[in-house]
Amino acid sequence: MRPARLAGILGPGFSEDALALFARMSTPPSDARKLAINTLISALKTAGVWANLDVLQVYAAADSQAGLLNWLSSSYGASVVNAPTFEADRGYKTNGTTNYINTGWNPAAGTNFQQDASSFGWWSGYSPASGASLNGSWGPGPTPRSGCSISMAGNGYLTVSHGISHNQNYATSQWNTPSTSGHGMHGLQSSTRTGASAQQNYGQGILQSSTTSYASVARNSRSLYLGALNNDGSASSHSVWQFGAFFA
C-alpha cells in the first residue's frame, strides 16, 4: 500500500504544515519521504517543540534545494557559500577553509528565540578536529554573541545571548572530549537559556553542563553560520563538519 494512502486511512492525512513544505520543494518528495516528514512534524507538535521553533532546516534531504528550506515557513531559508559538499540524506559538509552554510536566521529576528528564553542546536554525523569553530553569530562589535567552538584542548564551548569581550573565553559552559564525557560533538547538540543567568548545554540528549554565572545580553542581529563564525559580517574560523540539521 502506498504510504500516502496509508496516512489517509490511519489518520487525517498530511498536515497543512507538511503540505506547505512539500509545495516549496522544487522536486516533489516520494510518498515514503512525505510520510516520514509528516510523522516528524506531528511528533514535534505533540511534544510541544514545533510551536517554540523559529526555524528548522533539515540538510539531510533528498536534494540540495530541499535541504535549505525552513520547515516552518518560507522565511529563514538557508544558502551555501563556496559550495560545501552535499550528500543526500546526510547533509552538507564544509571544508574548513572557505565554505559554510548561511542559515539566513539571526537571533534578533526570532519570535520564539528571546534573550532569556532561547535554544538552538544542530545534528552532525561526526565530531570535528579541535581548534575550530562549529557555528556562530558575533556582533555587531564584540558582543552580543551566540555560537559554538572547539578549543585546542578539544573541549566544546557553547553560548546563547552572551556578552563578553573578544579576549575572554566566550563560553558560558563547556563539556569534555569523548574520552572523558563519552559523547563527543556528533549527534544532537544544543544550548538553552532558561533565564537571565541560566544556561544548559546538551549532547546527544544528555545534560553536559550548566551555569548561572553569565548574564544574558540583547540578541545579536548577525545571521548564524554553520561551518564558520559570522564575525560581525565576515566569515572566519572555518571548520570541517557535516551538518544534518539546524534549529532555533
GROMACS .gro file of C-alpha atoms in nm:
model
  248
    1MET     CA    1   0.000   0.000   0.000
    2ARG     CA    2   0.131   0.345  -0.091
    3PRO     CA    3   0.245   0.547   0.214
    4ALA     CA    4   0.027   0.847   0.123
    5ARG     CA    5  -0.283   0.626   0.109
    6LEU     CA    6  -0.180   0.462   0.434
    7ALA     CA    7  -0.155   0.803   0.603
    8GLY     CA    8  -0.502   0.890   0.481
    9ILE     CA    9  -0.651   0.566   0.610
   10LEU     CA   10  -0.487   0.572   0.952
   11GLY     CA   11  -0.532   0.942   1.020
   12PRO     CA   12  -0.646   1.275   0.878
   13GLY     CA   13  -0.370   1.278   0.613
   14PHE     CA   14  -0.079   1.514   0.582
   15SER     CA   15  -0.079   1.825   0.799
   16GLU     CA   16  -0.109   2.172   0.649
   17ASP     CA   17   0.249   2.246   0.754
   18ALA     CA   18   0.376   1.934   0.578
   19LEU     CA   19   0.179   2.014   0.262
   20ALA     CA   20   0.314   2.370   0.260
   21LEU     CA   21   0.668   2.233   0.293
   22PHE     CA   22   0.616   1.987   0.006
   23ALA     CA   23   0.494   2.275  -0.211
   24ARG     CA   24   0.820   2.466  -0.152
   25MET     CA   25   1.029   2.174  -0.277
   26SER     CA   26   1.135   2.201  -0.641
   27THR     CA   27   1.131   1.823  -0.679
   28PRO     CA   28   0.825   1.663  -0.516
   29PRO     CA   29   0.930   1.417  -0.244
   30SER     CA   30   0.843   1.049  -0.274
   31ASP     CA   31   0.538   0.917  -0.091
   32ALA     CA   32   0.762   0.744   0.163
   33ARG     CA   33   0.954   1.067   0.229
   34LYS     CA   34   0.631   1.265   0.260
   35LEU     CA   35   0.512   1.023   0.525
   36ALA     CA   36   0.843   1.045   0.715
   37ILE     CA   37   0.835   1.427   0.707
   38ASN     CA   38   0.473   1.440   0.821
   39THR     CA   39   0.546   1.193   1.101
   40LEU     CA   40   0.833   1.408   1.230
   41ILE     CA   41   0.628   1.728   1.217
   42SER     CA   42   0.343   1.556   1.403
   43ALA     CA   43   0.583   1.426   1.668
   44LEU     CA   44   0.734   1.772   1.718
   45LYS     CA   45   0.387   1.918   1.759
   46THR     CA   46   0.284   1.651   2.007
   47ALA     CA   47   0.598   1.715   2.211
   48GLY     CA   48   0.532   2.090   2.215
   49VAL     CA   49   0.851   2.165   2.022
   50TRP     CA   50   0.712   2.284   1.688
   51ALA     CA   51   0.531   2.585   1.836
   52ASN     CA   52   0.852   2.700   2.006
   53LEU     CA   53   1.070   2.699   1.693
   54ASP     CA   54   1.151   2.986   1.458
   55VAL     CA   55   1.349   2.772   1.217
   56LEU     CA   56   1.412   2.406   1.139
   57GLN     CA   57   1.642   2.330   0.846
   58VAL     CA   58   1.697   1.962   0.764
   59TYR     CA   59   2.001   1.944   0.536
   60ALA     CA   60   1.985   1.564   0.528
   61ALA     CA   61   1.727   1.582   0.250
   62ALA     CA   62   1.668   1.421  -0.088
   63ASP     CA   63   1.834   1.709  -0.274
   64SER     CA   64   2.023   2.029  -0.201
   65GLN     CA   65   1.729   2.263  -0.266
   66ALA     CA   66   1.502   2.082  -0.022
   67GLY     CA   67   1.782   2.077   0.235
   68LEU     CA   68   1.798   2.457   0.254
   69LEU     CA   69   1.431   2.510   0.333
   70ASN     CA   70   1.292   2.620   0.668
   71TRP     CA   71   1.029   2.361   0.753
   72LEU     CA   72   0.820   2.611   0.949
   73SER     CA   73   0.776   2.882   0.687
   74SER     CA   74   0.914   3.045   0.374
   75SER     CA   75   1.121   3.278   0.597
   76TYR     CA   76   1.475   3.199   0.713
   77GLY     CA   77   1.581   2.984   0.421
   78ALA     CA   78   1.948   2.884   0.420
   79SER     CA   79   2.209   2.941   0.149
   80VAL     CA   80   2.551   2.791   0.086
   81VAL     CA   81   2.872   2.986   0.029
   82ASN     CA   82   3.160   2.847  -0.180
   83ALA     CA   83   2.988   2.515  -0.243
   84PRO     CA   84   3.006   2.287   0.061
   85THR     CA   85   2.960   1.924  -0.046
   86PHE     CA   86   2.602   1.795  -0.040
   87GLU     CA   87   2.521   1.427   0.016
   88ALA     CA   88   2.161   1.309   0.001
   89ASP     CA   89   2.020   1.209   0.341
   90ARG     CA   90   2.347   1.314   0.508
   91GLY     CA   91   2.358   1.691   0.459
   92TYR     CA   92   2.630   1.945   0.381
   93LYS     CA   93   2.999   1.902   0.459
   94THR     CA   94   3.217   2.210   0.500
   95ASN     CA   95   3.586   2.208   0.406
   96GLY     CA   96   3.738   2.407   0.693
   97THR     CA   97   3.883   2.678   0.472
   98THR     CA   98   3.637   2.864   0.253
   99ASN     CA   99   3.282   2.731   0.254
  100TYR     CA  100   2.996   2.737   0.504
  101ILE     CA  101   2.617   2.744   0.539
  102ASN     CA  102   2.443   3.075   0.599
  103THR     CA  103   2.129   2.978   0.790
  104GLY     CA  104   1.960   3.305   0.697
  105TRP     CA  105   1.844   3.333   1.059
  106ASN     CA  106   1.965   3.586   1.313
  107PRO     CA  107   1.878   3.577   1.684
  108ALA     CA  108   1.741   3.933   1.696
  109ALA     CA  109   1.475   3.843   1.439
  110GLY     CA  110   1.348   3.547   1.637
  111THR     CA  111   0.987   3.534   1.753
  112ASN     CA  112   1.027   3.243   1.993
  113PHE     CA  113   1.401   3.293   2.040
  114GLN     CA  114   1.415   3.553   2.318
  115GLN     CA  115   1.701   3.693   2.525
  116ASP     CA  116   1.620   3.495   2.840
  117ALA     CA  117   1.426   3.210   2.681
  118SER     CA  118   1.607   3.066   2.382
  119SER     CA  119   1.753   2.750   2.236
  120PHE     CA  120   1.947   2.647   1.929
  121GLY     CA  121   2.114   2.329   1.814
  122TRP     CA  122   2.221   2.105   1.528
  123TRP     CA  123   2.274   1.746   1.421
  124SER     CA  124   2.610   1.624   1.293
  125GLY     CA  125   2.724   1.281   1.178
  126TYR     CA  126   3.068   1.301   1.336
  127SER     CA  127   3.298   1.500   1.562
  128PRO     CA  128   3.540   1.756   1.413
  129ALA     CA  129   3.902   1.825   1.481
  130SER     CA  130   3.981   2.056   1.771
  131GLY     CA  131   4.078   2.418   1.730
  132ALA     CA  132   3.785   2.510   1.506
  133SER     CA  133   3.450   2.683   1.534
  134LEU     CA  134   3.133   2.500   1.450
  135ASN     CA  135   2.899   2.792   1.414
  136GLY     CA  136   2.827   3.135   1.540
  137SER     CA  137   2.691   3.484   1.512
  138TRP     CA  138   2.906   3.757   1.664
  139GLY     CA  139   2.840   4.128   1.669
  140PRO     CA  140   2.800   4.398   1.589
  141GLY     CA  141   3.118   4.464   1.780
  142PRO     CA  142   3.247   4.207   2.025
  143THR     CA  143   2.903   4.150   2.180
  144PRO     CA  144   2.640   4.008   2.184
  145ARG     CA  145   2.707   3.657   2.056
  146SER     CA  146   2.572   3.307   2.018
  147GLY     CA  147   2.768   3.009   1.892
  148CYS     CA  148   2.989   2.709   1.948
  149SER     CA  149   3.362   2.645   1.926
  150ILE     CA  150   3.606   2.360   1.983
  151SER     CA  151   3.913   2.463   2.180
  152MET     CA  152   4.264   2.344   2.100
  153ALA     CA  153   4.235   2.122   2.408
  154GLY     CA  154   3.937   1.952   2.248
  155ASN     CA  155   3.670   2.089   2.480
  156GLY     CA  156   3.341   2.211   2.339
  157TYR     CA  157   3.200   2.553   2.420
  158LEU     CA  158   2.851   2.688   2.366
  159THR     CA  159   2.690   3.022   2.436
  160VAL     CA  160   2.347   3.180   2.384
  161SER     CA  161   2.280   3.556   2.405
  162HIS     CA  162   2.604   3.606   2.592
  163GLY     CA  163   2.824   3.914   2.601
  164ILE     CA  164   3.197   3.922   2.678
  165SER     CA  165   3.499   4.074   2.511
  166HIS     CA  166   3.700   3.906   2.236
  167ASN     CA  167   3.997   3.848   2.465
  168GLN     CA  168   3.791   3.635   2.701
  169ASN     CA  169   3.671   3.279   2.662
  170TYR     CA  170   3.319   3.328   2.529
  171ALA     CA  171   3.184   3.004   2.675
  172THR     CA  172   2.907   3.010   2.929
  173SER     CA  173   2.986   2.645   2.995
  174GLN     CA  174   3.179   2.359   2.846
  175TRP     CA  175   3.200   1.983   2.817
  176ASN     CA  176   3.491   1.749   2.774
  177THR     CA  177   3.619   1.540   2.486
  178PRO     CA  178   3.476   1.194   2.402
  179SER     CA  179   3.745   1.025   2.613
  180THR     CA  180   3.601   1.177   2.929
  181SER     CA  181   3.237   1.251   2.854
  182GLY     CA  182   3.174   0.965   2.614
  183HIS     CA  183   2.966   1.160   2.362
  184GLY     CA  184   3.191   1.384   2.155
  185MET     CA  185   3.050   1.655   1.932
  186HIS     CA  186   2.847   1.440   1.694
  187GLY     CA  187   2.476   1.366   1.707
  188LEU     CA  188   2.231   1.616   1.850
  189GLN     CA  189   2.390   1.914   2.028
  190SER     CA  190   2.202   2.208   2.174
  191SER     CA  191   2.225   2.503   2.409
  192THR     CA  192   1.933   2.650   2.601
  193ARG     CA  193   1.897   2.968   2.803
  194THR     CA  194   1.618   2.947   3.060
  195GLY     CA  195   1.675   3.272   3.247
  196ALA     CA  196   1.880   3.589   3.272
  197SER     CA  197   2.179   3.390   3.403
  198ALA     CA  198   2.078   3.028   3.346
  199GLN     CA  199   2.202   2.815   3.059
  200GLN     CA  200   2.224   2.442   2.990
  201ASN     CA  201   2.417   2.255   2.722
  202TYR     CA  202   2.313   1.913   2.593
  203GLY     CA  203   2.496   1.648   2.393
  204GLN     CA  204   2.301   1.358   2.240
  205GLY     CA  205   2.007   1.441   2.464
  206ILE     CA  206   2.213   1.432   2.785
  207LEU     CA  207   2.280   1.737   3.001
  208GLN     CA  208   2.654   1.800   2.974
  209SER     CA  209   2.692   2.127   3.161
  210SER     CA  210   2.503   2.417   3.310
  211THR     CA  211   2.586   2.759   3.451
  212THR     CA  212   2.431   3.057   3.624
  213SER     CA  213   2.749   3.264   3.605
  214TYR     CA  214   2.688   3.475   3.295
  215ALA     CA  215   2.406   3.723   3.243
  216SER     CA  216   2.237   3.739   2.905
  217VAL     CA  217   2.266   4.035   2.671
  218ALA     CA  218   2.046   4.160   2.388
  219ARG     CA  219   2.019   3.923   2.093
  220ASN     CA  220   2.260   3.995   1.810
  221SER     CA  221   2.149   4.077   1.457
  222ARG     CA  222   2.402   3.878   1.252
  223SER     CA  223   2.294   3.568   1.062
  224LEU     CA  224   2.426   3.249   1.220
  225TYR     CA  225   2.668   3.049   1.004
  226LEU     CA  226   2.741   2.676   1.015
  227GLY     CA  227   3.099   2.570   0.946
  228ALA     CA  228   3.229   2.918   1.025
  229LEU     CA  229   3.173   3.213   1.253
  230ASN     CA  230   2.991   3.521   1.132
  231ASN     CA  231   3.232   3.764   1.294
  232ASP     CA  232   3.047   4.093   1.260
  233GLY     CA  233   2.972   4.022   0.894
  234SER     CA  234   3.291   3.835   0.795
  235ALA     CA  235   3.329   3.457   0.786
  236SER     CA  236   3.619   3.328   0.998
  237SER     CA  237   3.734   3.026   1.199
  238HIS     CA  238   3.612   2.772   0.946
  239SER     CA  239   3.571   2.406   1.041
  240VAL     CA  240   3.538   2.067   0.872
  241TRP     CA  241   3.196   1.937   0.966
  242GLN     CA  242   2.892   1.762   0.823
  243PHE     CA  243   2.559   1.919   0.913
  244GLY     CA  244   2.236   1.721   0.901
  245ALA     CA  245   2.004   1.977   1.059
  246PHE     CA  246   1.980   2.308   1.245
  247PHE     CA  247   1.706   2.451   1.464
  248ALA     CA  248   1.637   2.757   1.678
   0.00000   0.00000   0.00000
